[in-house]
Amino acid sequence: MRTILSLTMLAVSLWLVGCNTVNGMGKDIKAAGQSIEDASKKK
C-alpha cells in the first residue's frame, strides 16, 4: 500500500512539473513571436 501511494505521489509531482514546463515554453514562444511582430511593424 505504501509503495502505491509513493508512486502515485511521484506521478502527480512529475505531471505538475511537466505542465508548468509546457506552460512556460508556450509563454516564451508567444513573447518571441510578439517581438518579431513588433520588429516587422517598425520597418
PDB file of C-alpha atoms in Angstrom:
ATOM      1  CA  MET A   1       0.000   0.000   0.000  1.00  0.00           C
ATOM      2  CA  ARG A   2       2.795   2.411   0.861  1.00  0.00           C
ATOM      3  CA  THR A   3       4.536   1.749  -2.461  1.00  0.00           C
ATOM      4  CA  ILE A   4       1.389   2.538  -4.436  1.00  0.00           C
ATOM      5  CA  LEU A   5       0.943   5.802  -2.541  1.00  0.00           C
ATOM      6  CA  SER A   6       4.572   6.769  -3.141  1.00  0.00           C
ATOM      7  CA  LEU A   7       4.348   6.018  -6.862  1.00  0.00           C
ATOM      8  CA  THR A   8       1.107   7.963  -7.152  1.00  0.00           C
ATOM      9  CA  MET A   9       2.610  10.989  -5.429  1.00  0.00           C
ATOM     10  CA  LEU A  10       5.666  10.796  -7.692  1.00  0.00           C
ATOM     11  CA  ALA A  11       3.499  10.590 -10.815  1.00  0.00           C
ATOM     12  CA  VAL A  12       1.402  13.601  -9.749  1.00  0.00           C
ATOM     13  CA  SER A  13       4.538  15.608  -8.990  1.00  0.00           C
ATOM     14  CA  LEU A  14       6.039  14.854 -12.397  1.00  0.00           C
ATOM     15  CA  TRP A  15       2.753  15.702 -14.104  1.00  0.00           C
ATOM     16  CA  LEU A  16       2.579  19.092 -12.380  1.00  0.00           C
ATOM     17  CA  VAL A  17       6.192  19.903 -13.268  1.00  0.00           C
ATOM     18  CA  GLY A  18       5.526  18.935 -16.878  1.00  0.00           C
ATOM     19  CA  CYS A  19       2.511  21.232 -17.081  1.00  0.00           C
ATOM     20  CA  ASN A  20       4.489  24.158 -15.738  1.00  0.00           C
ATOM     21  CA  THR A  21       7.288  23.480 -18.207  1.00  0.00           C
ATOM     22  CA  VAL A  22       4.932  23.348 -21.203  1.00  0.00           C
ATOM     23  CA  ASN A  23       3.121  26.444 -19.976  1.00  0.00           C
ATOM     24  CA  GLY A  24       6.397  28.356 -19.620  1.00  0.00           C
ATOM     25  CA  MET A  25       7.552  27.244 -23.052  1.00  0.00           C
ATOM     26  CA  GLY A  26       4.286  28.476 -24.558  1.00  0.00           C
ATOM     27  CA  LYS A  27       4.754  31.884 -22.957  1.00  0.00           C
ATOM     28  CA  ASP A  28       8.333  32.089 -24.269  1.00  0.00           C
ATOM     29  CA  ILE A  29       7.232  31.243 -27.803  1.00  0.00           C
ATOM     30  CA  LYS A  30       4.436  33.810 -27.598  1.00  0.00           C
ATOM     31  CA  ALA A  31       6.857  36.501 -26.407  1.00  0.00           C
ATOM     32  CA  ALA A  32       9.302  35.674 -29.212  1.00  0.00           C
ATOM     33  CA  GLY A  33       6.508  35.895 -31.776  1.00  0.00           C
ATOM     34  CA  GLN A  34       5.386  39.224 -30.365  1.00  0.00           C
ATOM     35  CA  SER A  35       8.946  40.574 -30.621  1.00  0.00           C
ATOM     36  CA  ILE A  36       9.177  39.524 -34.260  1.00  0.00           C
ATOM     37  CA  GLU A  37       5.792  41.085 -34.994  1.00  0.00           C
ATOM     38  CA  ASP A  38       6.781  44.362 -33.310  1.00  0.00           C
ATOM     39  CA  ALA A  39      10.067  44.467 -35.210  1.00  0.00           C
ATOM     40  CA  SER A  40       8.311  43.925 -38.526  1.00  0.00           C
ATOM     41  CA  LYS A  41       5.875  46.789 -37.820  1.00  0.00           C
ATOM     42  CA  LYS A  42       8.739  49.235 -37.241  1.00  0.00           C
ATOM     43  CA  LYS A  43      10.074  48.823 -40.768  1.00  0.00           C
TER      44      LYS A  43
END
